[in-house]
Amino acid sequence: MQTRTLDATRADLEITVEIESAAVGSAAVQIEVLDPEGTRVARIDRKPMFKAGDNRIAVPVALQKPRRWWPAGQGEQARYTVRATLAPETAKATHIEQRTGLRTVELRREVDRNGGQGFAFVINGVPIFAKGANVIPFDMFPARVDAARIRRELTAARDANMNMLRNWGGGYYEDDVFFDIADELGLLVWQDFMFGGGMQPGYDPAFRANVVHEARDNVRRLRHHPSVVLWCGNNEEETAWKDWGHGRDLTAADPAFAAKVWQGYVDLFGNDLRQVVADEGLGVPYWSSSPSNDLDEKANDSTRGDKHYWQVWGNPALPVTAYLHETPRFMSEYGLQAWPVLRTLDGIIPAAEQQVDSATVRAHQKFMAGEGNQRLLKYIEEEYGTPRDFPTFVYLSQVMQADGIQLAALHHRASRPYTMGSLYWQLNDVWPGASWSSIDYAGRWKALHFHAKRFFADHAVAALRDDGVTRVSLLNDRQQGLQATWRLRVLDLDGTQRSEQRHTVALPPLSALEVGRFADADLLKGADPARTVAVLELFDGATLLSQQVVYFVPAKALALSPATIDAELRADGNGNGNGYVLTLRSPKLVRALWIDFDGVDAALDDNALDLVPGETVTIRLRSEADLDTLRDALRFTSLADTKAR
C-alpha cells in the first residue's frame, strides 16, 4: 500500500495486489480496508482479465479522517488491516491480509547558511528528534530467540522513552515479529542492509546481482511496517575506506585494483541498493552507509550526515567531557562499556573467580582481546577512584557508563535543531559479558537504561557543566507547548540550602530552549565545591518532570558521608500480588544509589539515581517474592560505600 497524500482529514492510498496466474482468464478481486477496531472503512470490487504469469492490480482508495501512525510520544500507533480476496470462477477463493499504519516519512537534508546539511526524520510532517540505541542480534544462536525475548527488549526500549532503534548491519535481518512489535510500540526502525565492515566485491556482477535479490526480498517483506523509516546500505564501510586507511593502503599496493574496488562499492551501495529501495520501499528513504554523507565528500562529518563518535572509549580514549565538544547533525553511534548486573554475573562466573584479572573475567571481556578492563579502569579511576573489589568494579563501571552517555545524550538533545538524533551503542547483548549495552543478556537493566528513561523523557532539563560553566536547557519533544517552571537550588551535601531561584517559562513545542549559563563562582559564592551541589528541576505546575544534580568536582573528590536511607517497602495496595512500593528518603545527598534485592529477582521502575537531601522518592517494583523476603533481601549501594574502607 502506497501513501500518496496524508493529513488529519484525508488519506489517498494506492493498494497494489500482485497475482500469479497459470493461464489467461478472469477472477473476482475484492479489497477491503479495516480500521484499527476492525470496522470496514473501504471496499473495492474488481473482475479483471489476467494474463498467464505475473499480474498487478493497482486500486486507489481514499479514507476520510484517517487515524495516523505516530512514533512513541507523538500520538497513537493506529494500524489498519488491508485484506485482498481472489475468487476464480473454477477454484476456491484465497485470502491475504497485511496490517499496516498510515504515515509519511521524509529524511530532511536542509542546507544551512554555513554550508552544513541537516539530517532529520520527519514523520507526518513533524520533525522528530530520534532518541534510542543500536540493536545487535539478541543471541549468539538465533534459534534461541523467540517472540517473548524480542518483546522484552523492545518494550524496555519503549519504557526508557526511546522512539528509534537502529538495526545494525553486522547482524542478520530480524524476523517479522520484531517489526510487528516495533509497529505496536511506536519504535522507528533504521534498518541497515546486512553489511557490517570490510569491503564487498561490488565489482563482481554476479555478487551484485545476488545482493540485489536478497535486498529486494527483504524490502518487500518489511515495507508494509510503518516503523521502518530508513534503509541504509551498510555499517562503516565508507568511513573504513576513506578514514581508516583501507582505501589508502590498497591504493598504495595496487592502484588499478583499488579503483575497481571503489567503483564496485559505488555501484552496489550508491546505485543498486538505492534503486531497490526506490522501486520497492514505498517511499522510505535510502542512505548509502553509516556514518556517511551519502557518498558526498567526508564519510564521518559532524556538519553533514550521520556521525559515529568513538574518540571517547575508543582511541585516543578522550575523557567523557569530550562528548560536549562534538556536536553532530545526527549521532548514530557512541558508547561506553559496563559489566552486567551482578546477579547476571553470579550465574556465569564462580565467586572465587570474580576478580578483575581472572581468566574467566577476561574471557568475558572481548574488547582489545580481553584487555578492555584496563580501558574500563581508566575511565572509572579518572572520575570515581580505584574500585576496592570486583563488585565495586562492576558497580562503578555501570555508574561511569550511565553518567557518560547521559552527558552525551543531553548535549545532543540540547543542540536541537542542529542535532536531530542520539542513538547510543547499544541496547541489548548477545551473551553475558562486558559490553556497551544498557540491558544485559539476562534482560536486566544496567544503570544506563534507568538513566535513559530520564534523559530521553519527552520533557527534561539538561544541565551541562563544562570548564566551570553550567549551561541549562529545557527540552520539549511534544507537539504541544508547555507553560513550565524551572528551579535552580544550590545545596550543601547535608541539605542546607545556600540559594534558590525559580522562573516561569513558555516552552515551545519540539524545542530545546537554553535558559541560562552559570559560572561556578556565581553558584558557589565561596562554598566548598566538594561539599556543594546544584539541583536543576523542571515542573509542570506542582508535578516534577525532570531533575538533575550538577557536581563541581570529580565524584572521587566529593566529601560524601555514608548513606543513611530511610526506606519503607509495602504492597502496592491495588490487589496486584506482584506489586510493591518502595519509598526512600535521606537527610544527606546520596550519589549514584543502586537498589537490589540480594539473590532475589525484582523489576524496578527506577534505580541508579541521586537522592536529594530531604526529598522522598517513590519506586514501584514487581517480584514473585513475598514482602518479608524482599525486605530481608533489600540492599543499597552508593558512591560513599566505595570509599568506606
XYZ file of C-alpha atoms in Angstrom:
645
model
C 0.000 0.000 0.000
C 1.490 3.324 -1.142
C 0.515 6.513 0.680
C 0.092 9.274 -1.884
C -1.152 12.067 0.389
C -1.941 12.034 4.085
C -3.066 14.530 6.665
C -5.567 14.651 9.512
C -8.536 14.980 7.146
C -7.839 12.586 4.279
C -5.605 9.735 3.149
C -5.146 8.993 -0.543
C -3.746 5.497 -0.901
C -2.890 3.119 -3.706
C -3.242 -0.568 -2.914
C -1.428 -2.933 -5.251
C -2.242 -6.641 -5.455
C 0.165 -8.978 -7.244
C -1.390 -12.132 -8.688
C 0.282 -15.034 -10.412
C -1.964 -16.774 -12.937
C -1.298 -20.083 -14.673
C -3.434 -19.119 -17.669
C -5.396 -16.341 -19.298
C -8.707 -15.729 -17.544
C -10.692 -13.555 -15.166
C -11.428 -13.657 -11.429
C -13.216 -11.550 -8.858
C -10.872 -9.476 -6.697
C -12.123 -7.814 -3.543
C -10.038 -5.389 -1.484
C -11.131 -4.304 1.994
C -9.638 -1.831 4.440
C -10.414 -2.291 8.140
C -9.786 0.409 10.719
C -7.859 -0.264 13.968
C -11.020 -1.616 15.609
C -11.721 -3.980 12.710
C -14.560 -1.977 11.156
C -14.551 -1.968 7.378
C -13.954 1.554 6.058
C -13.411 0.793 2.359
C -14.274 -1.953 -0.126
C -13.349 -2.215 -3.790
C -14.515 -4.970 -6.159
C -12.892 -5.701 -9.496
C -13.097 -8.503 -12.064
C -10.022 -8.041 -14.257
C -8.668 -10.216 -17.027
C -5.371 -11.895 -16.196
C -2.556 -12.885 -18.478
C -0.533 -16.009 -17.861
C 2.243 -15.138 -15.415
C 2.533 -12.143 -13.084
C -0.251 -9.555 -12.886
C -0.554 -6.342 -10.899
C -3.764 -4.551 -9.977
C -3.431 -1.034 -8.542
C -6.526 0.375 -6.817
C -6.884 3.937 -5.460
C -8.526 4.263 -2.040
C -9.493 7.418 -0.154
C -10.129 7.469 3.611
C -11.720 10.360 5.453
C -10.311 11.448 8.830
C -7.636 8.754 8.873
C -6.001 7.724 12.113
C -2.300 8.132 11.555
C 0.533 6.020 12.950
C 2.902 8.052 15.102
C 6.214 7.301 16.769
C 6.174 6.867 20.533
C 5.389 10.074 22.373
C 3.732 11.791 19.403
C 0.350 10.091 19.138
C -1.305 6.713 18.736
C 0.105 3.739 16.899
C -3.032 3.211 14.818
C -2.867 0.286 12.414
C -5.215 -0.633 9.597
C -5.718 -4.053 8.028
C -5.765 -4.456 4.253
C -7.413 -7.672 3.053
C -7.477 -8.989 -0.519
C -9.651 -11.888 -1.722
C -9.191 -13.633 -5.058
C -12.148 -15.717 -6.241
C -11.514 -17.505 -9.560
C -14.583 -18.927 -11.320
C -13.296 -22.509 -11.169
C -11.268 -22.572 -7.932
C -11.535 -21.899 -4.229
C -11.207 -18.314 -3.060
C -7.902 -17.308 -1.458
C -7.225 -14.510 1.026
C -4.249 -12.441 2.077
C -4.053 -9.590 4.570
C -1.491 -7.229 5.991
C -1.540 -4.916 8.965
C -0.015 -1.516 8.384
C -0.034 2.062 9.563
C -0.688 5.309 7.755
C 2.259 7.694 7.999
C 4.535 9.733 5.810
C 8.319 9.754 6.213
C 10.947 12.189 4.982
C 14.684 12.387 5.608
C 15.085 16.141 5.640
C 18.504 17.362 4.414
C 18.264 21.139 4.594
C 21.446 23.071 3.800
C 22.269 25.686 6.412
C 23.923 29.062 5.954
C 27.327 27.693 6.974
C 27.313 25.014 4.291
C 26.316 22.219 6.640
C 23.437 19.907 5.901
C 20.843 18.606 8.325
C 19.744 15.038 8.947
C 16.249 14.858 10.436
C 13.444 12.331 10.266
C 10.086 13.972 9.578
C 7.031 11.808 10.315
C 3.610 13.045 9.211
C 5.191 16.451 8.649
C 6.608 16.659 12.195
C 10.410 16.754 12.750
C 11.208 14.018 15.263
C 14.275 14.056 17.500
C 15.384 10.416 17.331
C 16.091 9.008 20.801
C 17.290 5.460 21.116
C 20.003 2.892 20.614
C 21.567 0.425 18.227
C 20.252 -3.139 18.203
C 22.520 -6.137 17.686
C 21.454 -9.797 17.418
C 19.610 -10.949 20.542
C 21.668 -14.116 20.939
C 24.787 -15.800 19.586
C 22.436 -18.571 18.443
C 19.475 -17.062 16.562
C 17.352 -20.182 17.021
C 17.188 -19.399 20.752
C 15.459 -16.061 20.132
C 11.681 -16.190 20.471
C 8.977 -13.539 20.312
C 8.992 -13.130 24.102
C 12.697 -12.250 24.084
C 12.239 -9.660 21.354
C 9.221 -8.172 23.115
C 11.148 -7.926 26.388
C 13.947 -5.875 24.839
C 11.778 -3.677 22.646
C 9.369 -2.971 25.488
C 12.345 -1.978 27.619
C 13.390 0.438 24.879
C 9.935 1.988 24.827
C 9.827 2.110 28.637
C 13.069 4.107 28.528
C 11.357 6.737 26.332
C 13.115 5.677 23.146
C 11.461 6.280 19.788
C 14.063 4.814 17.391
C 16.234 1.720 17.092
C 18.951 1.136 14.525
C 19.201 -2.462 13.305
C 22.953 -2.712 12.871
C 24.329 -4.121 9.621
C 26.691 -6.589 11.279
C 23.927 -8.976 12.288
C 21.054 -10.508 10.346
C 17.625 -9.466 9.131
C 15.219 -9.786 12.048
C 12.074 -11.890 11.999
C 8.770 -10.234 11.120
C 7.793 -10.318 14.803
C 10.487 -7.709 15.559
C 8.812 -5.245 13.214
C 5.289 -6.158 14.354
C 6.283 -5.249 17.908
C 8.082 -2.084 16.771
C 4.890 -1.056 14.935
C 2.852 -1.709 18.066
C 5.186 0.224 20.369
C 5.850 3.175 18.067
C 9.570 2.499 17.659
C 11.018 3.880 14.440
C 13.450 1.455 12.797
C 16.600 2.463 10.959
C 17.322 -0.735 9.012
C 20.815 -1.445 7.726
C 21.325 -3.873 4.913
C 23.487 -6.660 6.282
C 26.957 -5.419 5.505
C 28.973 -4.550 8.576
C 32.638 -3.894 7.899
C 35.171 -4.902 5.269
C 34.614 -4.191 1.601
C 32.311 -6.270 -0.564
C 33.317 -7.302 -4.121
C 30.832 -4.965 -5.742
C 32.893 -5.102 -8.929
C 31.667 -8.705 -9.429
C 28.354 -8.590 -11.380
C 27.237 -11.990 -10.058
C 27.801 -10.900 -6.468
C 25.931 -7.655 -7.010
C 23.011 -9.457 -8.618
C 22.796 -11.826 -5.648
C 22.809 -8.895 -3.212
C 20.058 -7.155 -5.146
C 17.842 -10.257 -4.999
C 18.341 -10.583 -1.240
C 17.718 -6.871 -0.701
C 14.560 -6.899 -2.793
C 13.179 -9.874 -0.874
C 13.718 -8.133 2.467
C 12.408 -4.749 1.383
C 9.257 -6.393 0.033
C 8.904 -8.442 3.213
C 9.139 -5.440 5.524
C 7.849 -2.483 3.532
C 4.321 -2.536 4.990
C 5.672 -1.843 8.501
C 5.187 1.831 9.420
C 8.093 1.553 11.860
C 10.639 1.163 9.025
C 11.745 4.707 8.130
C 15.222 4.229 6.618
C 17.121 1.641 4.607
C 20.881 2.054 4.973
C 23.378 0.359 2.677
C 25.943 -0.747 5.237
C 27.735 -0.100 8.501
C 31.095 1.748 8.444
C 32.343 0.617 5.034
C 32.656 4.084 3.518
C 34.410 5.509 6.579
C 36.715 2.465 6.707
C 37.755 3.147 3.115
C 38.113 6.914 3.497
C 39.208 7.362 7.115
C 40.734 4.145 8.457
C 43.308 3.614 5.741
C 41.659 0.779 3.798
C 41.489 2.784 0.588
C 44.905 4.352 1.110
C 46.635 1.027 1.739
C 45.040 -0.765 -1.204
C 45.774 2.166 -3.488
C 49.421 2.058 -2.448
C 49.589 -1.697 -3.119
C 47.574 -1.827 -6.364
C 46.045 1.446 -7.596
C 44.155 -0.098 -10.508
C 42.533 -2.718 -8.321
C 41.749 -0.133 -5.632
C 39.920 1.988 -8.210
C 37.991 -1.103 -9.306
C 37.019 -1.939 -5.720
C 35.816 1.588 -5.012
C 33.808 1.765 -8.220
C 32.191 -1.534 -7.271
C 31.277 -0.043 -3.895
C 29.669 2.961 -5.579
C 27.797 0.714 -7.996
C 26.423 -1.519 -5.230
C 25.701 0.955 -2.423
C 25.312 4.147 -4.393
C 23.186 2.779 -7.226
C 21.886 -0.800 -6.949
C 20.512 -0.787 -3.412
C 19.255 2.754 -3.818
C 17.268 1.608 -6.847
C 15.854 -1.395 -4.980
C 14.551 0.894 -2.223
C 13.193 3.383 -4.756
C 11.369 0.605 -6.618
C 10.117 -1.442 -3.679
C 10.291 0.639 -0.497
C 7.009 2.588 -0.758
C 8.696 5.944 -0.300
C 11.047 5.110 2.575
C 14.366 6.961 2.106
C 17.714 5.296 1.403
C 21.117 6.168 2.877
C 24.242 4.570 1.432
C 26.270 3.945 4.617
C 26.558 4.845 8.298
C 28.329 7.088 9.044
C 28.105 8.955 5.780
C 27.020 11.985 3.882
C 25.591 9.623 1.263
C 28.825 9.311 -0.756
C 29.489 13.040 -0.717
C 32.961 14.062 0.445
C 33.733 13.170 4.072
C 32.191 9.989 5.434
C 32.085 10.847 9.158
C 31.383 14.550 9.364
C 29.736 16.402 12.251
C 28.395 19.116 9.948
C 26.658 16.836 7.417
C 25.039 13.417 7.517
C 25.208 10.991 10.429
C 28.125 10.534 12.810
C 29.838 7.661 14.647
C 31.928 9.035 17.510
C 34.418 6.707 19.220
C 37.190 9.044 20.359
C 35.640 8.569 23.786
C 36.135 4.926 24.792
C 37.898 4.049 21.534
C 41.214 5.570 20.587
C 42.506 8.006 21.743
C 40.215 7.363 24.749
C 39.365 11.006 25.452
C 37.604 11.849 28.736
C 33.796 11.774 28.661
C 33.665 15.576 28.739
C 34.847 15.420 25.103
C 31.253 14.492 24.245
C 30.375 18.140 24.918
C 32.741 19.280 22.176
C 31.300 17.057 19.436
C 28.018 18.362 18.035
C 26.816 16.279 15.071
C 23.747 16.585 12.870
C 22.722 13.070 13.933
C 24.735 10.833 16.289
C 24.088 7.251 15.209
C 26.820 5.572 17.302
C 28.689 6.390 20.517
C 29.175 4.318 23.625
C 30.865 3.304 26.861
C 31.272 -0.165 28.323
C 29.970 -1.593 31.587
C 29.671 -5.027 33.144
C 26.292 -6.751 33.533
C 24.286 -6.680 36.747
C 25.977 -8.740 39.478
C 23.060 -11.154 39.674
C 23.652 -11.982 35.994
C 27.374 -12.433 36.575
C 26.759 -14.752 39.519
C 25.193 -17.166 37.054
C 28.269 -17.351 34.798
C 31.363 -16.576 36.893
C 32.129 -18.594 40.062
C 32.562 -16.434 43.152
C 36.218 -17.462 43.518
C 36.961 -16.159 40.010
C 35.215 -12.802 40.345
C 38.417 -10.782 40.077
C 39.194 -8.082 37.529
C 42.162 -10.020 36.135
C 40.912 -13.614 36.454
C 40.963 -15.782 33.349
C 37.177 -16.206 33.411
C 36.520 -12.494 33.724
C 38.991 -11.729 30.928
C 37.283 -14.314 28.731
C 34.027 -12.403 29.141
C 35.683 -9.130 28.113
C 36.114 -9.094 24.335
C 37.383 -5.544 23.843
C 41.075 -5.437 22.894
C 41.456 -9.218 23.252
C 40.367 -9.154 26.864
C 42.306 -6.010 27.848
C 39.126 -3.942 27.907
C 39.044 -3.990 31.689
C 42.095 -1.723 31.675
C 40.182 0.718 29.490
C 37.259 0.468 31.910
C 39.535 1.084 34.889
C 40.992 4.142 33.160
C 37.556 5.746 32.896
C 36.475 4.646 36.373
C 39.627 5.892 38.086
C 39.544 9.273 36.322
C 36.195 10.169 37.878
C 35.357 7.761 40.710
C 38.598 6.356 42.119
C 40.030 2.848 42.250
C 37.495 0.055 42.936
C 38.264 -1.879 46.115
C 36.883 -5.222 44.879
C 35.091 -6.875 41.973
C 31.511 -5.918 42.987
C 32.666 -2.293 43.332
C 34.344 -2.516 39.919
C 31.079 -3.757 38.379
C 29.041 -1.085 40.171
C 31.388 1.756 39.185
C 31.559 0.558 35.585
C 27.806 0.998 35.367
C 27.864 4.399 37.098
C 30.563 5.586 34.686
C 28.700 4.299 31.631
C 25.410 5.863 32.712
C 26.890 9.255 33.614
C 28.918 9.451 30.402
C 26.133 8.521 27.994
C 23.740 10.830 29.837
C 26.171 13.707 29.310
C 26.363 12.989 25.578
C 22.648 12.387 25.041
C 21.602 15.552 26.867
C 24.163 17.537 24.873
C 22.696 16.140 21.654
C 19.155 16.965 22.753
C 20.122 20.451 23.926
C 21.623 21.063 20.452
C 18.259 20.654 18.705
C 17.508 21.523 15.898
C 21.132 21.418 14.702
C 21.333 17.878 16.094
C 18.276 15.689 15.482
C 19.200 12.260 16.778
C 21.066 10.401 19.510
C 21.377 6.607 19.182
C 23.854 5.137 21.638
C 25.692 1.871 21.187
C 23.991 -0.436 22.215
C 20.604 -1.589 23.539
C 20.980 -5.345 24.013
C 23.506 -8.151 24.278
C 24.277 -11.428 22.513
C 25.929 -13.053 25.532
C 26.651 -12.377 29.234
C 29.844 -10.339 29.146
C 31.170 -6.801 29.482
C 29.751 -4.667 26.694
C 28.309 -1.312 25.681
C 24.692 -2.464 26.207
C 22.197 -0.842 28.576
C 20.294 -4.140 29.026
C 22.357 -7.194 29.892
C 21.993 -10.634 28.345
C 19.567 -11.765 31.069
C 17.287 -8.803 30.334
C 18.256 -6.908 33.482
C 18.600 -3.158 33.200
C 22.024 -1.662 33.812
C 22.280 1.781 35.387
C 22.401 3.303 31.888
C 18.936 2.093 30.987
C 17.417 3.714 34.087
C 19.265 6.922 33.223
C 17.987 6.712 29.634
C 14.426 6.652 30.932
C 15.151 10.047 32.464
C 17.413 11.675 29.855
C 15.159 10.595 26.950
C 11.948 11.765 28.660
C 9.794 13.999 26.462
C 10.215 16.854 28.961
C 13.645 17.127 30.555
C 16.194 19.523 31.948
C 19.732 19.392 30.550
C 22.315 20.935 32.873
C 25.702 20.550 31.166
C 28.779 21.681 33.084
C 31.991 22.249 31.155
C 35.075 24.279 32.006
C 33.500 25.869 35.069
C 30.206 26.888 33.423
C 26.842 25.111 33.587
C 24.574 25.566 30.575
C 20.898 24.904 31.348
C 18.425 23.960 28.619
C 14.809 22.831 28.835
C 13.721 20.115 26.413
C 10.262 19.536 24.952
C 9.739 16.793 22.360
C 5.954 17.097 22.300
C 3.935 18.855 19.615
C 2.284 20.973 22.318
C 3.932 23.872 24.111
C 4.256 23.858 27.900
C 3.846 26.591 30.488
C 6.503 25.408 32.901
C 8.565 26.416 35.888
C 12.229 25.697 36.348
C 14.141 25.928 39.587
C 17.823 26.138 40.470
C 18.952 25.437 44.031
C 22.445 25.297 45.494
C 22.685 22.892 48.437
C 25.275 21.584 50.828
C 25.569 17.808 50.923
C 23.697 17.844 54.243
C 20.733 19.608 52.645
C 21.383 23.172 53.789
C 20.121 25.489 51.064
C 22.508 28.243 50.007
C 20.461 29.842 47.243
C 17.359 29.339 45.125
C 15.899 30.856 42.001
C 12.661 29.986 40.242
C 11.449 31.071 36.801
C 8.347 30.565 34.689
C 8.825 29.869 31.005
C 6.777 29.187 27.897
C 8.478 26.101 26.486
C 7.800 25.903 22.728
C 6.795 22.620 21.109
C 9.524 20.450 19.591
C 12.286 22.540 21.094
C 15.405 22.878 23.187
C 15.404 26.217 24.986
C 18.533 27.497 26.688
C 17.531 29.434 29.822
C 20.847 30.286 31.422
C 24.588 29.867 31.825
C 26.030 29.875 35.322
C 29.676 30.153 36.315
C 30.835 28.023 39.229
C 31.872 31.119 41.167
C 28.383 32.610 40.883
C 26.742 29.422 42.099
C 29.194 28.507 44.855
C 29.800 32.034 46.222
C 32.801 30.764 48.160
C 31.300 27.425 49.261
C 33.449 24.289 49.245
C 32.882 22.659 45.823
C 33.495 19.212 47.348
C 30.546 19.753 49.716
C 28.140 21.596 47.433
C 25.824 20.695 44.536
C 23.374 22.455 42.253
C 19.934 20.931 41.677
C 18.037 21.801 38.480
C 14.350 20.933 38.155
C 11.552 21.321 35.610
C 7.928 21.475 36.796
C 4.500 21.383 35.179
C 2.513 23.058 37.914
C 3.322 21.054 41.044
C 4.418 17.987 39.061
C 8.157 17.400 38.876
C 9.004 16.445 35.294
C 12.779 16.256 35.490
C 15.602 16.715 37.985
C 19.364 16.816 37.537
C 22.142 17.259 40.062
C 25.284 19.139 38.998
C 28.601 18.437 40.721
C 31.560 20.815 40.887
C 34.325 18.267 41.495
C 35.004 14.717 40.281
C 32.930 12.133 42.096
C 36.011 10.755 43.867
C 36.616 14.178 45.450
C 33.117 14.619 46.917
C 33.045 14.785 50.718
C 30.286 12.169 50.944
C 29.119 10.703 54.227
C 27.995 7.066 54.456
C 24.435 6.877 53.179
C 21.657 6.977 55.772
C 18.468 5.986 53.976
C 15.007 5.767 55.494
C 13.307 3.058 53.415
C 9.782 1.676 53.525
C 8.659 -1.281 51.398
C 4.978 -2.191 51.212
C 2.481 -3.924 48.965
C 1.057 -1.574 46.357
C -2.491 -1.907 47.695
C -4.003 -2.322 44.230
C -4.714 -6.017 44.540
C -1.638 -6.789 42.459
C 0.038 -9.693 44.199
C 3.364 -8.978 42.485
C 3.395 -5.213 43.002
C 5.238 -3.285 45.688
C 6.071 0.328 46.530
C 9.440 1.416 47.905
C 9.778 4.911 49.394
C 13.214 6.367 50.094
C 14.394 9.457 51.959
C 17.791 10.611 53.144
C 18.885 13.610 55.263
C 22.076 13.862 53.185
C 22.816 13.612 49.495
C 23.224 10.054 48.219
C 25.202 9.819 44.996
C 24.570 7.024 42.455
C 22.250 4.899 44.572
C 21.817 1.327 43.298
C 18.962 -0.742 44.737
C 18.874 -4.515 44.544
C 17.478 -7.498 46.353
C 20.280 -9.900 47.219
C 19.639 -13.136 45.330
C 16.012 -12.219 44.543
C 14.699 -11.002 41.185
C 12.736 -7.752 41.240
C 11.923 -5.350 38.404
C 12.082 -1.698 39.500
C 10.647 1.229 37.565
C 13.504 3.456 38.749
C 17.029 2.908 40.019
C 20.569 4.286 39.677
C 19.614 7.705 40.998
C 20.797 10.511 43.248
C 18.793 11.156 46.412
C 18.493 14.891 47.095
C 18.526 15.600 50.861
C 15.111 15.653 52.500
C 13.151 14.640 49.397
C 11.072 11.476 49.120
C 11.434 9.175 46.120
C 8.781 6.574 45.341
C 9.702 3.499 43.290
C 7.361 0.775 42.109
C 8.565 -2.772 41.623
C 7.358 -6.244 40.680
C 8.579 -9.527 42.087
C 7.375 -13.080 42.575
C 8.844 -12.962 46.098
C 6.723 -12.112 49.126
C 7.040 -8.929 51.154
C 9.094 -10.398 54.011
C 11.572 -11.975 51.608
C 12.022 -8.700 49.759
C 12.506 -6.707 52.956
C 15.201 -9.115 54.113
C 16.935 -9.025 50.729
C 16.856 -5.234 50.186
C 20.355 -3.812 49.656
C 21.702 -0.342 48.829
C 24.979 0.618 47.192
C 26.091 4.212 46.715
C 29.256 6.072 45.851
C 30.008 6.655 49.526
C 30.197 2.884 50.030
C 33.110 2.657 47.591
C 35.117 4.848 49.976
C 34.034 3.182 53.208
C 37.209 1.131 53.685
